[in-house]
Amino acid sequence: MKNGNRLREFEYLYNALADKRGLDIVAMDMEGAAAISDTFVLVTANSEIHMGTLRDAALEALHSKGLQSTVEGYDSSRWRLIDAGDVVVHIFSRAGRDHYKLEKLWGDAPTFHFTYED
């Protein structure tokens, strides 16, 4: 995996999402591919309430590292986005992840699939 170490630098974020039972956590190395951010982190939630829980966990993790962020999609039942500059967190419902298909859209980007261990 190209730039695997760079994707692993967000381990604190993956752990925060996994601790709140986020599903299918994937990081994508977008450096050079997307103007918006160097890294996308994707996670799937079970419900709208779970989306809010994952949003709060991600914000707390990012802020603990001194990263400022903005949130979009507070009202969306499919997709919430946290922009923290070099990293953007995409929190999807199952239907939203299937609909937007970011992994397919950016299929050439190196990815890191986080495996949660209790």
PDB file of C-alpha atoms in Angstrom:
ATOM      1  CA  MET A   1       0.000   0.000   0.000  1.00  0.00           C
ATOM      2  CA  LYS A   2       1.458   3.327  -1.076  1.00  0.00           C
ATOM      3  CA  ASN A   3       1.660   5.907   1.737  1.00  0.00           C
ATOM      4  CA  GLY A   4       0.377   3.341   4.240  1.00  0.00           C
ATOM      5  CA  ASN A   5       2.216   5.032   7.089  1.00  0.00           C
ATOM      6  CA  ARG A   6       0.485   8.325   6.346  1.00  0.00           C
ATOM      7  CA  LEU A   7      -2.920   6.650   6.519  1.00  0.00           C
ATOM      8  CA  ARG A   8      -1.949   5.000   9.800  1.00  0.00           C
ATOM      9  CA  GLU A   9      -1.297   8.407  11.380  1.00  0.00           C
ATOM     10  CA  PHE A  10      -5.062   8.659  11.884  1.00  0.00           C
ATOM     11  CA  GLU A  11      -5.222   5.543  14.070  1.00  0.00           C
ATOM     12  CA  TYR A  12      -6.585   7.697  16.929  1.00  0.00           C
ATOM     13  CA  LEU A  13      -9.534   8.645  14.708  1.00  0.00           C
ATOM     14  CA  TYR A  14     -10.222   5.068  13.568  1.00  0.00           C
ATOM     15  CA  ASN A  15     -10.163   3.937  17.207  1.00  0.00           C
ATOM     16  CA  ALA A  16     -12.591   6.676  18.246  1.00  0.00           C
ATOM     17  CA  LEU A  17     -15.025   5.627  15.524  1.00  0.00           C
ATOM     18  CA  ALA A  18     -14.585   1.926  16.274  1.00  0.00           C
ATOM     19  CA  ASP A  19     -15.128   2.499  20.007  1.00  0.00           C
ATOM     20  CA  LYS A  20     -18.576   3.823  19.089  1.00  0.00           C
ATOM     21  CA  ARG A  21     -19.151   0.774  16.863  1.00  0.00           C
ATOM     22  CA  GLY A  22     -18.697   2.501  13.522  1.00  0.00           C
ATOM     23  CA  LEU A  23     -18.836  -0.026  10.688  1.00  0.00           C
ATOM     24  CA  ASP A  24     -16.530  -0.605   7.710  1.00  0.00           C
ATOM     25  CA  ILE A  25     -13.961   2.086   8.561  1.00  0.00           C
ATOM     26  CA  VAL A  26     -11.811   2.863   5.533  1.00  0.00           C
ATOM     27  CA  ALA A  27      -9.163   5.527   4.948  1.00  0.00           C
ATOM     28  CA  MET A  28      -8.359   6.656   1.431  1.00  0.00           C
ATOM     29  CA  ASP A  29      -5.165   8.434   0.419  1.00  0.00           C
ATOM     30  CA  MET A  30      -6.477  11.302  -1.685  1.00  0.00           C
ATOM     31  CA  GLU A  31      -3.202  13.202  -1.979  1.00  0.00           C
ATOM     32  CA  GLY A  32      -2.992  14.397  -5.558  1.00  0.00           C
ATOM     33  CA  ALA A  33      -6.435  13.006  -6.401  1.00  0.00           C
ATOM     34  CA  ALA A  34      -8.802  15.423  -4.669  1.00  0.00           C
ATOM     35  CA  ALA A  35      -8.379  19.112  -4.035  1.00  0.00           C
ATOM     36  CA  ILE A  36     -10.503  18.974  -0.891  1.00  0.00           C
ATOM     37  CA  SER A  37      -8.287  16.852   1.352  1.00  0.00           C
ATOM     38  CA  ASP A  38      -5.288  14.497   1.535  1.00  0.00           C
ATOM     39  CA  THR A  39      -7.216  11.775   3.375  1.00  0.00           C
ATOM     40  CA  PHE A  40     -10.813  10.609   3.400  1.00  0.00           C
ATOM     41  CA  VAL A  41     -12.050   8.494   6.305  1.00  0.00           C
ATOM     42  CA  LEU A  42     -15.322   6.666   5.633  1.00  0.00           C
ATOM     43  CA  VAL A  43     -17.499   5.023   8.268  1.00  0.00           C
ATOM     44  CA  THR A  44     -21.011   3.582   8.249  1.00  0.00           C
ATOM     45  CA  ALA A  45     -23.612   4.099  10.985  1.00  0.00           C
ATOM     46  CA  ASN A  46     -26.633   1.979  11.908  1.00  0.00           C
ATOM     47  CA  SER A  47     -29.068   4.889  12.424  1.00  0.00           C
ATOM     48  CA  GLU A  48     -29.362   8.676  12.506  1.00  0.00           C
ATOM     49  CA  ILE A  49     -28.658   8.633  16.240  1.00  0.00           C
ATOM     50  CA  HIS A  50     -25.569   6.524  15.588  1.00  0.00           C
ATOM     51  CA  MET A  51     -24.475   9.019  12.908  1.00  0.00           C
ATOM     52  CA  GLY A  52     -24.593  11.745  15.565  1.00  0.00           C
ATOM     53  CA  THR A  53     -22.639   9.599  18.011  1.00  0.00           C
ATOM     54  CA  LEU A  54     -19.945   8.927  15.404  1.00  0.00           C
ATOM     55  CA  ARG A  55     -19.833  12.627  14.494  1.00  0.00           C
ATOM     56  CA  ASP A  56     -19.305  13.575  18.145  1.00  0.00           C
ATOM     57  CA  ALA A  57     -16.602  10.912  18.600  1.00  0.00           C
ATOM     58  CA  ALA A  58     -14.756  12.062  15.481  1.00  0.00           C
ATOM     59  CA  LEU A  59     -14.958  15.725  16.503  1.00  0.00           C
ATOM     60  CA  GLU A  60     -13.629  14.942  19.973  1.00  0.00           C
ATOM     61  CA  ALA A  61     -10.744  12.895  18.526  1.00  0.00           C
ATOM     62  CA  LEU A  62      -9.833  15.595  16.007  1.00  0.00           C
ATOM     63  CA  HIS A  63     -10.018  18.367  18.582  1.00  0.00           C
ATOM     64  CA  SER A  64      -7.834  16.349  20.985  1.00  0.00           C
ATOM     65  CA  LYS A  65      -5.121  16.579  18.302  1.00  0.00           C
ATOM     66  CA  GLY A  66      -5.651  20.338  17.943  1.00  0.00           C
ATOM     67  CA  LEU A  67      -7.410  20.089  14.590  1.00  0.00           C
ATOM     68  CA  GLN A  68     -10.139  22.604  13.812  1.00  0.00           C
ATOM     69  CA  SER A  69     -13.105  21.266  11.900  1.00  0.00           C
ATOM     70  CA  THR A  70     -16.442  22.136  10.374  1.00  0.00           C
ATOM     71  CA  VAL A  71     -19.458  19.864  10.011  1.00  0.00           C
ATOM     72  CA  GLU A  72     -21.847  19.652   7.090  1.00  0.00           C
ATOM     73  CA  GLY A  73     -25.018  17.610   6.825  1.00  0.00           C
ATOM     74  CA  TYR A  74     -26.440  17.936  10.340  1.00  0.00           C
ATOM     75  CA  ASP A  75     -29.895  17.376   8.838  1.00  0.00           C
ATOM     76  CA  SER A  76     -28.945  14.613   6.412  1.00  0.00           C
ATOM     77  CA  SER A  77     -30.038  11.071   7.144  1.00  0.00           C
ATOM     78  CA  ARG A  78     -27.519   9.711   4.594  1.00  0.00           C
ATOM     79  CA  TRP A  79     -24.241  11.591   4.906  1.00  0.00           C
ATOM     80  CA  ARG A  80     -22.469  13.831   7.383  1.00  0.00           C
ATOM     81  CA  LEU A  81     -19.104  15.329   6.635  1.00  0.00           C
ATOM     82  CA  ILE A  82     -16.419  16.639   8.969  1.00  0.00           C
ATOM     83  CA  ASP A  83     -13.768  18.750   7.277  1.00  0.00           C
ATOM     84  CA  ALA A  84     -10.585  19.017   9.348  1.00  0.00           C
ATOM     85  CA  GLY A  85      -8.292  20.246   6.581  1.00  0.00           C
ATOM     86  CA  ASP A  86      -5.960  17.390   5.640  1.00  0.00           C
ATOM     87  CA  VAL A  87      -8.550  14.815   6.691  1.00  0.00           C
ATOM     88  CA  VAL A  88     -12.252  14.667   5.856  1.00  0.00           C
ATOM     89  CA  VAL A  89     -14.499  12.232   7.724  1.00  0.00           C
ATOM     90  CA  HIS A  90     -17.537  10.916   5.845  1.00  0.00           C
ATOM     91  CA  ILE A  91     -20.194   9.402   8.108  1.00  0.00           C
ATOM     92  CA  PHE A  92     -22.762   7.495   6.100  1.00  0.00           C
ATOM     93  CA  SER A  93     -25.954   5.615   6.671  1.00  0.00           C
ATOM     94  CA  ARG A  94     -25.909   2.248   4.909  1.00  0.00           C
ATOM     95  CA  ALA A  95     -28.128   3.680   2.148  1.00  0.00           C
ATOM     96  CA  GLY A  96     -25.901   6.753   1.839  1.00  0.00           C
ATOM     97  CA  ARG A  97     -22.712   4.735   1.474  1.00  0.00           C
ATOM     98  CA  ASP A  98     -24.342   2.576  -1.190  1.00  0.00           C
ATOM     99  CA  HIS A  99     -25.677   5.658  -2.993  1.00  0.00           C
ATOM    100  CA  TYR A 100     -22.549   7.848  -3.041  1.00  0.00           C
ATOM    101  CA  LYS A 101     -20.036   5.009  -3.635  1.00  0.00           C
ATOM    102  CA  LEU A 102     -16.948   7.069  -2.809  1.00  0.00           C
ATOM    103  CA  GLU A 103     -14.766   3.957  -2.763  1.00  0.00           C
ATOM    104  CA  LYS A 104     -15.785   3.237  -6.341  1.00  0.00           C
ATOM    105  CA  LEU A 105     -15.527   6.886  -7.427  1.00  0.00           C
ATOM    106  CA  TRP A 106     -11.970   7.114  -6.080  1.00  0.00           C
ATOM    107  CA  GLY A 107     -11.139   3.440  -6.722  1.00  0.00           C
ATOM    108  CA  ASP A 108      -7.510   4.139  -7.676  1.00  0.00           C
ATOM    109  CA  ALA A 109      -6.707   5.729  -4.317  1.00  0.00           C
ATOM    110  CA  PRO A 110      -4.635   3.634  -1.902  1.00  0.00           C
ATOM    111  CA  THR A 111      -6.842   2.489   0.981  1.00  0.00           C
ATOM    112  CA  PHE A 112      -6.464   1.275   4.532  1.00  0.00           C
ATOM    113  CA  HIS A 113      -9.213  -0.916   6.016  1.00  0.00           C
ATOM    114  CA  PHE A 114      -9.288  -0.512   9.774  1.00  0.00           C
ATOM    115  CA  THR A 115      -9.788  -3.717  11.748  1.00  0.00           C
ATOM    116  CA  TYR A 116     -11.139  -3.174  15.239  1.00  0.00           C
ATOM    117  CA  GLU A 117      -9.792  -5.368  18.004  1.00  0.00           C
ATOM    118  CA  ASP A 118     -11.547  -5.502  21.382  1.00  0.00           C
TER     119      ASP A 118
END
